[in-house]
mmCIF file of C-alpha atoms in Angstrom:
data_model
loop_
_atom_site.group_PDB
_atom_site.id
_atom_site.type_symbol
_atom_site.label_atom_id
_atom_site.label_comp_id
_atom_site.label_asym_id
_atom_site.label_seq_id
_atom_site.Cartn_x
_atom_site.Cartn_y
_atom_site.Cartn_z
ATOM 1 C CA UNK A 216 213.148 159.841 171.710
ATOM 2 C CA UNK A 217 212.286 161.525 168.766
ATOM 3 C CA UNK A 218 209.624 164.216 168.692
ATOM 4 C CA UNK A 219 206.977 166.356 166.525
ATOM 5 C CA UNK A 220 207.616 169.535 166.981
ATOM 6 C CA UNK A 221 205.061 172.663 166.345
ATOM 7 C CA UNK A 222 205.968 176.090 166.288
ATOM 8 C CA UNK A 223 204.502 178.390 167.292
ATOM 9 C CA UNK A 224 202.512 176.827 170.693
ATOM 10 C CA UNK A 225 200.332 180.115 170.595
ATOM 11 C CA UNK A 226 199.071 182.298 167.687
ATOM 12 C CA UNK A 227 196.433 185.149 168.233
ATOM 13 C CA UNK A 228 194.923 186.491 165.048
ATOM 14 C CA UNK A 229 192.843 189.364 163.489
ATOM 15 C CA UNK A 230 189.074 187.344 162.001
ATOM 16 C CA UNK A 231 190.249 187.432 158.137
ATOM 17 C CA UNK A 232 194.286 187.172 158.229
ATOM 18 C CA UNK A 233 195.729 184.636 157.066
ATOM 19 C CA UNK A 234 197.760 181.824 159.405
ATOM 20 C CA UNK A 235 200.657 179.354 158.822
ATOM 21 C CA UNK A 236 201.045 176.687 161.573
ATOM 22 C CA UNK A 237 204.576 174.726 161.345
ATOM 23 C CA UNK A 238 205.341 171.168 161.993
ATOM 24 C CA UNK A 239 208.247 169.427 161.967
ATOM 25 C CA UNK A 240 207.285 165.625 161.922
ATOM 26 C CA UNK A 241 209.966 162.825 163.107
ATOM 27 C CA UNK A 242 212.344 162.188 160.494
ATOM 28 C CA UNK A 243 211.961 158.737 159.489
ATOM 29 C CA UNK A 244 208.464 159.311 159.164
ATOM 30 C CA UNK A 245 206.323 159.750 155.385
ATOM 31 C CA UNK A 246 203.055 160.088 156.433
ATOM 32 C CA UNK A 247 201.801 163.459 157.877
ATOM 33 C CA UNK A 248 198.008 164.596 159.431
ATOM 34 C CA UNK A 249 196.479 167.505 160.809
ATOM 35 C CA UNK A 250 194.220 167.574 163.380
ATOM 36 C CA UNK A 251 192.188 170.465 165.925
ATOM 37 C CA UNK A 252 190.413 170.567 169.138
ATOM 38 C CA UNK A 253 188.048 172.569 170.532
ATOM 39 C CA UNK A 254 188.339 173.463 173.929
ATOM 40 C CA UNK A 255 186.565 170.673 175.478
ATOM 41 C CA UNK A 256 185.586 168.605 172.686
ATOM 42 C CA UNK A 257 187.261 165.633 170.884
ATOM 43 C CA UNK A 258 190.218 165.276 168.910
ATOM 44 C CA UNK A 259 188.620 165.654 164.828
ATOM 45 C CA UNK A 260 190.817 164.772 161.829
ATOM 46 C CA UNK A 261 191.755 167.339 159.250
ATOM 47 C CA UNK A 262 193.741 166.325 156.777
ATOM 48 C CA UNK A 263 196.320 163.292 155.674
ATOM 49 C CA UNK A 264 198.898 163.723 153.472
ATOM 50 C CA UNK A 265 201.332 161.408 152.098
ATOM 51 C CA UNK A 266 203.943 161.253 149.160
ATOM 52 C CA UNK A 267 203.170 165.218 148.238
ATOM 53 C CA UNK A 268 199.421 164.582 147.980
ATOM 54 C CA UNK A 269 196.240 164.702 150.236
ATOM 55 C CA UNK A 270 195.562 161.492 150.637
ATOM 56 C CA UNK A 271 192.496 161.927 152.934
ATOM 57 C CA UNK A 272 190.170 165.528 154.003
ATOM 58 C CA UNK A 273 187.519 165.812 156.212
ATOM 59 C CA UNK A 274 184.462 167.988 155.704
ATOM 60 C CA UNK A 275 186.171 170.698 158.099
ATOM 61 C CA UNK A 276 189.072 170.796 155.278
ATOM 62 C CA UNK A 277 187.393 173.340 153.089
ATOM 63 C CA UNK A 278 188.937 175.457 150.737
ATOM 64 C CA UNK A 279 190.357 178.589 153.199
ATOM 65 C CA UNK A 280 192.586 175.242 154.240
ATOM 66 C CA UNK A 281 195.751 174.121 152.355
ATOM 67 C CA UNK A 282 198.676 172.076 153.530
ATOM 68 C CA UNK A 283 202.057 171.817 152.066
ATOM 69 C CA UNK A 284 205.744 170.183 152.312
ATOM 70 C CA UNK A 285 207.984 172.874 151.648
ATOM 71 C CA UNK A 286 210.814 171.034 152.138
ATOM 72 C CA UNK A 287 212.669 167.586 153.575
ATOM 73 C CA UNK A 288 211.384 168.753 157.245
ATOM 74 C CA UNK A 289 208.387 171.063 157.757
ATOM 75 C CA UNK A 290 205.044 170.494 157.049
ATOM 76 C CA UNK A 291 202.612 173.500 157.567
ATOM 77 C CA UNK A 292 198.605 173.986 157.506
ATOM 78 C CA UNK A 293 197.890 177.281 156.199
ATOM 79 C CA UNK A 294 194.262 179.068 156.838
ATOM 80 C CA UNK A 295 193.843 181.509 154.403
ATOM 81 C CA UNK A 296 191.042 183.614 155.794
ATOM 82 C CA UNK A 297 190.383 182.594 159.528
ATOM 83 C CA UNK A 298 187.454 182.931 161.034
ATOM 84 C CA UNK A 299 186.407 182.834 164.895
ATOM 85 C CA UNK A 300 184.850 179.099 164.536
ATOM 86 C CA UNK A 301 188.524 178.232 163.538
ATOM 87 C CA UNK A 302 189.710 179.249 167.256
ATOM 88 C CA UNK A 303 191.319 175.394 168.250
ATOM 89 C CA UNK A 304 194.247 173.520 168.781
ATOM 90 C CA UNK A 305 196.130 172.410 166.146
ATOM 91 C CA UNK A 306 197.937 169.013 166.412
ATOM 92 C CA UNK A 307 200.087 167.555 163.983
ATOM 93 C CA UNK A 308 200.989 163.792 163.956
ATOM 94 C CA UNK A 309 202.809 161.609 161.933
ATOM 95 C CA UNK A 310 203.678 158.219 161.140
ATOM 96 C CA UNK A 311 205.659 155.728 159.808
ATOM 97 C CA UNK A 312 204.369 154.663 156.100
ATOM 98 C CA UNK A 313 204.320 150.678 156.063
ATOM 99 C CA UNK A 314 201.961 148.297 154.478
ATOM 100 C CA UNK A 315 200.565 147.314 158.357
ATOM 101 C CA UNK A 316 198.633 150.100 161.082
ATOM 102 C CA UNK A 317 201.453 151.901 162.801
ATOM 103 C CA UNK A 318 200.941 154.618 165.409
ATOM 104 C CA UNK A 319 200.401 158.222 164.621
ATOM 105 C CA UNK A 320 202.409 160.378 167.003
ATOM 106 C CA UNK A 321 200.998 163.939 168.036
ATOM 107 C CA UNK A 322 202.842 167.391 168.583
ATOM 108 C CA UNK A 323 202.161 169.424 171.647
ATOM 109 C CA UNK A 324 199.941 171.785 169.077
ATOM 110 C CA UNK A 325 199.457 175.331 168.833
ATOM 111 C CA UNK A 326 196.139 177.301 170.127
ATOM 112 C CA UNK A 327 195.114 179.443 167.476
ATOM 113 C CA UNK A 328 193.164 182.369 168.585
ATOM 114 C CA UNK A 329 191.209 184.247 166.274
ATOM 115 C CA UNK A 330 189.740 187.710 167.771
ATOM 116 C CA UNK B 238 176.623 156.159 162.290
ATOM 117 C CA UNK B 239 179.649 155.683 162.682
ATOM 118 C CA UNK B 240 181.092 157.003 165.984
ATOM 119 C CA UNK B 241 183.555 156.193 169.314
ATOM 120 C CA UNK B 242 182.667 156.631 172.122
ATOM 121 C CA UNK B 243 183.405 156.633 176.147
ATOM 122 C CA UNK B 244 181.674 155.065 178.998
ATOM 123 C CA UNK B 245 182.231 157.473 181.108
ATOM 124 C CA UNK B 246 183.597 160.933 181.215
ATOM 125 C CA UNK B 247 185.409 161.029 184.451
ATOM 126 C CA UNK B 248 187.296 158.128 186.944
ATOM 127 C CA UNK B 249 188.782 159.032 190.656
ATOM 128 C CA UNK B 250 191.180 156.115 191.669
ATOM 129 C CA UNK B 251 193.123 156.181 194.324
ATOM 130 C CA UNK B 252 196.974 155.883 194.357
ATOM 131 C CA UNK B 253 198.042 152.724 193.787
ATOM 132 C CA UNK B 254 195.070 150.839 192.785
ATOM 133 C CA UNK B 255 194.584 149.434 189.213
ATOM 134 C CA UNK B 256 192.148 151.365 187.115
ATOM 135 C CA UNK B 257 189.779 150.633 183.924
ATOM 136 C CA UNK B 258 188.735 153.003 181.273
ATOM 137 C CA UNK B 259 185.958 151.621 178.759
ATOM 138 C CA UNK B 260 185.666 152.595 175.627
ATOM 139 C CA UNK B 261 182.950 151.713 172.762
ATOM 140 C CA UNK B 262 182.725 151.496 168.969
ATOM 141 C CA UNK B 263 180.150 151.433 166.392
ATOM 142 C CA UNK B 264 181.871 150.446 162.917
ATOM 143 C CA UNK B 265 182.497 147.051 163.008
ATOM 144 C CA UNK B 266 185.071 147.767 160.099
ATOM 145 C CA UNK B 267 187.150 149.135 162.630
ATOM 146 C CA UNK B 268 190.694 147.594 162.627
ATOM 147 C CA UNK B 269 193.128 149.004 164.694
ATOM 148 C CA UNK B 270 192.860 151.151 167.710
ATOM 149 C CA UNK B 271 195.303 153.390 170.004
ATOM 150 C CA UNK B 272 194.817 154.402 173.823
ATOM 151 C CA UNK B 273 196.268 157.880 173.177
ATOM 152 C CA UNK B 274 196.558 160.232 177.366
ATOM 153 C CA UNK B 275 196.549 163.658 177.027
ATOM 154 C CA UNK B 276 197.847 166.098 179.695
ATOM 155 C CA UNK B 277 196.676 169.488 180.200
ATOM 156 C CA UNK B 278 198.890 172.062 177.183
ATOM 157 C CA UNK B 279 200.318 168.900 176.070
ATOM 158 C CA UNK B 280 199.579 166.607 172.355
ATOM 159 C CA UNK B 281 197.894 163.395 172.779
ATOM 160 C CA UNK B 282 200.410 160.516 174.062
ATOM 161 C CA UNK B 283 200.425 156.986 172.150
ATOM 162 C CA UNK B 284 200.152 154.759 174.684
ATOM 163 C CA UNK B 285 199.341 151.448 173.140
ATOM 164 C CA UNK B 286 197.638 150.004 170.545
ATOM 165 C CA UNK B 287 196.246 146.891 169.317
ATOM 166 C CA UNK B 288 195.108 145.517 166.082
ATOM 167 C CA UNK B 289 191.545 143.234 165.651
ATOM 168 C CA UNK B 290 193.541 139.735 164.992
ATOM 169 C CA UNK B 291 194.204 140.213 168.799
ATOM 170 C CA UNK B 292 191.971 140.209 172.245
ATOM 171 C CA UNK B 293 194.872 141.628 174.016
ATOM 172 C CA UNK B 294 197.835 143.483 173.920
ATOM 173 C CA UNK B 295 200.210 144.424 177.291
ATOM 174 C CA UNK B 296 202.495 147.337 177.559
ATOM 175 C CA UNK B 297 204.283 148.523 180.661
ATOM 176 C CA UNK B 298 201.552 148.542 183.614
ATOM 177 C CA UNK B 299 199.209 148.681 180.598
ATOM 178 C CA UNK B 300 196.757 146.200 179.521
ATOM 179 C CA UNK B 301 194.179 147.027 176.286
ATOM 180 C CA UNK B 302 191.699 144.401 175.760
ATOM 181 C CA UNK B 303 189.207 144.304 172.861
ATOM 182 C CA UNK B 304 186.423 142.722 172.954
ATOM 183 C CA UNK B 305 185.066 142.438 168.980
ATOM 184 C CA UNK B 306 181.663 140.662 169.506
ATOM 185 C CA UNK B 307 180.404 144.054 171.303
ATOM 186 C CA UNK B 308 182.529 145.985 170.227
ATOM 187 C CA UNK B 309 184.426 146.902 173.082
ATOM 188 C CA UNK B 310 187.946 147.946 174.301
ATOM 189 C CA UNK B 311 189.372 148.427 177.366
ATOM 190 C CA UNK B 312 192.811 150.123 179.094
ATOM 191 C CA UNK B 313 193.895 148.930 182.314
ATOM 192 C CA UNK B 314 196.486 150.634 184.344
ATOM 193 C CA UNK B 315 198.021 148.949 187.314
ATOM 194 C CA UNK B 316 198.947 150.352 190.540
ATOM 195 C CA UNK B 317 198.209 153.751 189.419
ATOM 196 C CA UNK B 318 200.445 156.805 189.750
ATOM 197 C CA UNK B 319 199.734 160.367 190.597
ATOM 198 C CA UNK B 320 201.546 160.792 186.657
ATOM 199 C CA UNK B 321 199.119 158.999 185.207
ATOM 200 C CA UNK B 322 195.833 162.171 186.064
ATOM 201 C CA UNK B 323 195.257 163.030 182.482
ATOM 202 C CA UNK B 324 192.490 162.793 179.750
ATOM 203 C CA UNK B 325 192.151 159.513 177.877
ATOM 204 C CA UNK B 326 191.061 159.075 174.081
ATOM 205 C CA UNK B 327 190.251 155.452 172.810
ATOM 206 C CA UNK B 328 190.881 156.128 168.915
ATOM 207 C CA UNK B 329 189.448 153.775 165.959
ATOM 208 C CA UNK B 330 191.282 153.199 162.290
ATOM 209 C CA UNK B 331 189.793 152.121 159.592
ATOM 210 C CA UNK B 332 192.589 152.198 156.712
ATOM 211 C CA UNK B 333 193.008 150.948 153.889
ATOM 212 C CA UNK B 334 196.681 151.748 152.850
ATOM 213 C CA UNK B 335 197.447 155.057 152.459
ATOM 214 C CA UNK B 336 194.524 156.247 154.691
ATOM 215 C CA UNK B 337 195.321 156.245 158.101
ATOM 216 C CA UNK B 338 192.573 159.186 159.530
ATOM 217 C CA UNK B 339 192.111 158.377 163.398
ATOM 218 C CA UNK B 340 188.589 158.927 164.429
ATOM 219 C CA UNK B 341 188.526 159.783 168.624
ATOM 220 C CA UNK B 342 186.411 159.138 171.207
ATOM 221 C CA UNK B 343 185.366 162.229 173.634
ATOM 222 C CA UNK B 344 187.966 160.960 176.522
ATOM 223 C CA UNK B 345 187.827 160.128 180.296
ATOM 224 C CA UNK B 346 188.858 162.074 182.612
ATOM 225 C CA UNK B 347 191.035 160.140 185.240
ATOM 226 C CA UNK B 348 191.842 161.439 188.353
ATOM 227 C CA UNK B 349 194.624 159.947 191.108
ATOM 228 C CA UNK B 350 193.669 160.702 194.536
ATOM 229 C CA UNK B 351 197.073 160.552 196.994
#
C-alpha cells in the first residue's frame, strides 16, 4: 500500500538554526499539508498546499515557516530560525485532489528537538 | 468557537468486547469527518470516514455513526483486539474545494485488557 514517507524521524537542533523536514507524499496524490504535535496535545494544522501555492495557513504558519515542492516527489517545511516552542512532531499528509472530501493520509513524522 | 472535541480521554475494554468512542463537534458547517488511530512513534491512521449526507458508514469491524441534530459522531469497534490499544482522533472538515485543513479532536485513549 502506498505510503508518506518523512525523513528524517528525529532531528535535534541548536535554538536559531535553521531546519528542513522532507516528505515524500504518495504519488498519485496533488494535495499536500503540514501538520505538528506537541507531546500530549492534539494534532494542529499548519499549512495546505496545492498546485505550487499555499492554499490554506494557520496562525502557527508565521513567517520563520516556508514550504516548498522542489521537485515531482518531495515536499519539505523549512523553519528558518527555530525556536524551543517549535519542539513537536511534524506530520505530513496528503491527499488525493478531487472535487468531493477524500482522506488525508499522515507520515510517521519527525520529532524536532530544539535545545 | 469553533472546536472538536472528545468525551472522554481514556476507555479500558476488554479483549473481545465491542467498544465506543464518542466524539463531539461545535461547527455545524462541518461536512466530512475521519476516525484517524494513532500508535505510540507512529502518524495518525485513516480509519474511516464519513460525509454529512450519511448517518452511517461501516468499515471492517468498524462502524462511525453521526448523529447531525447534536452534533455527534461515534466509532464502534467490534470484538476488540489487543492491536487495536492506541490513541483515537475524531477529525472535522470544513472545505470548500481546494481547502481541505483537518481540525482534531484531543483523542481517547483506548486500552485492551487480555
Amino acid at each position: 500500500e502506498p505510503e508518506v514517507t518523512q525523513t528524517p524521524s528525529h532531528q535535534v537542533t541548536q535554538m536559531g538554526q535553521e531546519v528542513i523536514l522532507r516528505c515524500v507524499p504518495i504519488s498519485n496524490h496533488l494535495y499536500f499539508y503540514w501538520y505538528r504535535q506537541i507531546l500530549g496535545q492534539k494534532v494542529e494544522f499548519l499549512v495546505s498546499f496545492y498546485n505550487n501555492e499555499i492554499s490554506e495557513k494557520s496562525e502557527i504558519f508565521d513567517d520563520q515557516f516556508s514550504v516548498e515542492r522542489p521537485d515531482g516527489s518531495n515536499f519539505t517545511l523549512k523553519i528558518r530560525s527555530t525556536k524551543l516552542e517549535d519542539s513537536a512532531m511534524y506530520f505530513c499528509a496528503s491527499s488525493e485532489a478531487f472535487s468531493g472530501h477524500q482522506p488525508q493520509h499522515f507520515g510517521d513524522g519527525t520529532r524536532l528537538s530544539i535545545l | 468557537g469553533e472546536s472538536v472535541g472528545l468525551h472522554l480521554p481514556t476507555l479500558s475494554v476488554q479483549e473481545g468486547d465491542n467498544s465506543i468512542i464518542n466524539c463531539a463537534y461545535s461547527n455545524s458547517a462541518s461536512d466530512y469527518f475521519i476516525w484517524y488511530k494513532q500508535e505510540s512513534g507512529k502518524g495518525p491512521q485513516f480509519i474511516i470516514d464519513i460525509r454529512s449526507n450519511m448517518d452511517k458508514r461501516q468499515g471492517q469491524r468498524v462502524t462511525v455513526l453521526l448523529n447531525k441534530t447534536v452534533k455527534h459522531l461515534s466509532l464502534q469497534i467490534a470484538a476488540t483486539q489487543p492491536g487495536d490499544s492506541a490513541v483515537y482522533f475524531c477529525a472535522e472538515n470544513r472545505a470548500n474545494f481546494g481547502n481541505e485543513k483537518l481540525t482534531f479532536g484531543t483523542g481517547t485513549r483506548l486500552t485492551i485488557i487480555p
